[in-house]
Amino acid sequence: VQLVESGGGLVQPGGSLRLSCTASGFTFSRFAMSWYRQAPGKERELVAGITSDGGSTNYADSVKGRFTISRDNAKNTVYLQMNSLRPEDTAVYYCRGRWALIGMDYWGKGTLVTVSS
């Protein structure tokens, strides 16, 4: 089982990045997917989530209107489009896959996003 994040990097305030998380080793289309982030010295927090069929999404208040989560079940990939980035968005971003009904829960290793001029 693997969740591999990519797309992180250094971006200026106001810029955009798109993160990707590609899954392998499990039935991706059965899992709700989410993005979390952890800034230095802070607890990990939920950024955005999407249901297994992509029909419903939810966002942290701090990113609403700026970030968009989506998924492509044919490609076993979930995305996080991040626009209007702010320095406070700097963090390691983690992908999570969860099938609550059977208690399966997987995490990626994270990708670093740095927003700085």
mmCIF file of C-alpha atoms in Angstrom:
data_model
loop_
_atom_site.group_PDB
_atom_site.id
_atom_site.type_symbol
_atom_site.label_atom_id
_atom_site.label_comp_id
_atom_site.label_asym_id
_atom_site.label_seq_id
_atom_site.Cartn_x
_atom_site.Cartn_y
_atom_site.Cartn_z
ATOM 1 C CA VAL A 1 0.000 0.000 0.000
ATOM 2 C CA GLN A 2 1.351 3.389 -0.974
ATOM 3 C CA LEU A 3 0.234 6.987 -1.090
ATOM 4 C CA VAL A 4 2.777 9.190 -2.824
ATOM 5 C CA GLU A 5 2.407 12.947 -2.771
ATOM 6 C CA SER A 6 4.030 15.262 -5.294
ATOM 7 C CA GLY A 7 3.851 18.847 -6.484
ATOM 8 C CA GLY A 8 5.166 20.670 -3.455
ATOM 9 C CA GLY A 9 7.796 23.363 -3.633
ATOM 10 C CA LEU A 10 8.578 27.024 -3.120
ATOM 11 C CA VAL A 11 6.049 29.567 -4.337
ATOM 12 C CA GLN A 12 5.604 33.296 -3.837
ATOM 13 C CA PRO A 13 2.624 34.688 -1.935
ATOM 14 C CA GLY A 14 -0.362 34.890 -4.232
ATOM 15 C CA GLY A 15 0.893 32.022 -6.353
ATOM 16 C CA SER A 16 -0.558 28.595 -7.070
ATOM 17 C CA LEU A 17 0.452 24.975 -6.749
ATOM 18 C CA ARG A 18 -1.283 21.701 -7.517
ATOM 19 C CA LEU A 19 -0.524 18.746 -5.294
ATOM 20 C CA SER A 20 -1.112 15.182 -6.433
ATOM 21 C CA CYS A 21 -1.381 11.989 -4.429
ATOM 22 C CA THR A 22 -1.238 8.702 -6.301
ATOM 23 C CA ALA A 23 -2.395 5.527 -4.603
ATOM 24 C CA SER A 24 -1.433 1.915 -5.122
ATOM 25 C CA GLY A 25 -2.076 -1.375 -3.394
ATOM 26 C CA PHE A 26 -5.696 -0.811 -2.451
ATOM 27 C CA THR A 27 -9.072 -0.119 -4.044
ATOM 28 C CA PHE A 28 -8.789 3.638 -4.330
ATOM 29 C CA SER A 29 -12.390 4.176 -5.440
ATOM 30 C CA ARG A 30 -13.686 2.792 -2.130
ATOM 31 C CA PHE A 31 -11.757 5.265 0.001
ATOM 32 C CA ALA A 32 -12.588 8.764 1.104
ATOM 33 C CA MET A 33 -9.517 10.901 0.556
ATOM 34 C CA SER A 34 -8.271 13.974 2.315
ATOM 35 C CA TRP A 35 -5.383 16.382 2.572
ATOM 36 C CA TYR A 36 -3.873 17.401 5.880
ATOM 37 C CA ARG A 37 -1.050 19.746 6.669
ATOM 38 C CA GLN A 38 1.368 20.298 9.495
ATOM 39 C CA ALA A 39 3.265 23.528 9.968
ATOM 40 C CA PRO A 40 6.405 23.713 12.119
ATOM 41 C CA GLY A 41 5.479 23.628 15.787
ATOM 42 C CA LYS A 42 1.803 23.034 15.094
ATOM 43 C CA GLU A 43 -0.537 20.070 15.100
ATOM 44 C CA ARG A 44 -1.590 18.349 11.921
ATOM 45 C CA GLU A 45 -4.856 19.765 10.619
ATOM 46 C CA LEU A 46 -7.432 18.778 8.036
ATOM 47 C CA VAL A 47 -7.294 20.910 4.911
ATOM 48 C CA ALA A 48 -9.848 19.276 2.603
ATOM 49 C CA GLY A 49 -11.701 16.019 2.106
ATOM 50 C CA ILE A 50 -13.588 14.274 -0.679
ATOM 51 C CA THR A 51 -15.910 11.282 -0.650
ATOM 52 C CA SER A 52 -15.082 8.062 -2.477
ATOM 53 C CA ASP A 53 -17.216 8.963 -5.497
ATOM 54 C CA GLY A 54 -16.145 12.594 -5.513
ATOM 55 C CA GLY A 55 -19.680 13.748 -4.905
ATOM 56 C CA SER A 56 -19.016 15.714 -1.750
ATOM 57 C CA THR A 57 -16.143 17.831 -0.489
ATOM 58 C CA ASN A 58 -15.327 19.745 2.659
ATOM 59 C CA TYR A 59 -12.730 22.370 3.509
ATOM 60 C CA ALA A 60 -11.109 24.034 6.466
ATOM 61 C CA ASP A 61 -12.369 27.584 6.862
ATOM 62 C CA SER A 62 -8.852 28.901 6.320
ATOM 63 C CA VAL A 63 -8.690 27.549 2.749
ATOM 64 C CA LYS A 64 -12.286 27.864 1.547
ATOM 65 C CA GLY A 65 -12.472 29.694 -1.752
ATOM 66 C CA ARG A 66 -8.739 29.236 -2.380
ATOM 67 C CA PHE A 67 -8.169 25.459 -2.428
ATOM 68 C CA THR A 68 -10.012 22.801 -4.405
ATOM 69 C CA ILE A 69 -9.839 19.065 -3.835
ATOM 70 C CA SER A 70 -10.681 16.656 -6.658
ATOM 71 C CA ARG A 71 -10.039 13.055 -7.599
ATOM 72 C CA ASP A 72 -9.714 10.834 -10.632
ATOM 73 C CA ASN A 73 -10.602 7.280 -9.696
ATOM 74 C CA ALA A 74 -9.421 5.998 -13.072
ATOM 75 C CA LYS A 75 -5.941 7.300 -12.244
ATOM 76 C CA ASN A 76 -6.026 6.455 -8.516
ATOM 77 C CA THR A 77 -5.124 10.061 -7.825
ATOM 78 C CA VAL A 78 -6.413 12.864 -5.633
ATOM 79 C CA TYR A 79 -5.468 16.479 -6.219
ATOM 80 C CA LEU A 80 -5.308 19.683 -4.237
ATOM 81 C CA GLN A 81 -5.340 22.860 -6.298
ATOM 82 C CA MET A 82 -4.049 25.689 -4.144
ATOM 83 C CA ASN A 83 -4.514 29.277 -5.287
ATOM 84 C CA SER A 84 -3.829 32.645 -3.661
ATOM 85 C CA LEU A 85 -1.254 31.032 -1.420
ATOM 86 C CA ARG A 86 -0.232 32.775 1.771
ATOM 87 C CA PRO A 87 2.850 32.416 3.985
ATOM 88 C CA GLU A 88 0.646 30.764 6.606
ATOM 89 C CA ASP A 89 -0.059 27.944 4.130
ATOM 90 C CA THR A 90 3.563 26.838 4.540
ATOM 91 C CA ALA A 91 3.520 23.264 5.811
ATOM 92 C CA VAL A 92 4.103 19.649 4.975
ATOM 93 C CA TYR A 93 0.992 18.421 3.167
ATOM 94 C CA TYR A 94 -0.126 14.834 3.681
ATOM 95 C CA CYS A 95 -2.541 12.677 1.771
ATOM 96 C CA ARG A 96 -4.847 10.317 3.678
ATOM 97 C CA GLY A 97 -7.060 7.516 2.468
ATOM 98 C CA ARG A 98 -9.733 6.111 4.760
ATOM 99 C CA TRP A 99 -12.428 3.482 4.504
ATOM 100 C CA ALA A 100 -14.114 3.933 7.854
ATOM 101 C CA LEU A 101 -16.527 1.012 7.451
ATOM 102 C CA ILE A 102 -13.720 -1.532 7.629
ATOM 103 C CA GLY A 103 -11.242 0.520 9.616
ATOM 104 C CA MET A 104 -8.625 1.011 6.915
ATOM 105 C CA ASP A 105 -6.578 4.182 7.118
ATOM 106 C CA TYR A 106 -3.483 5.056 5.075
ATOM 107 C CA TRP A 107 -1.163 8.078 5.038
ATOM 108 C CA GLY A 108 1.440 9.347 2.635
ATOM 109 C CA LYS A 109 4.828 10.677 3.692
ATOM 110 C CA GLY A 110 4.077 14.259 2.780
ATOM 111 C CA THR A 111 5.279 16.981 0.462
ATOM 112 C CA LEU A 112 6.624 20.341 1.593
ATOM 113 C CA VAL A 113 4.957 23.563 0.483
ATOM 114 C CA THR A 114 6.786 26.797 1.244
ATOM 115 C CA VAL A 115 5.142 30.133 0.546
ATOM 116 C CA SER A 116 7.690 32.903 0.726
ATOM 117 C CA SER A 117 8.980 35.873 -1.199
#
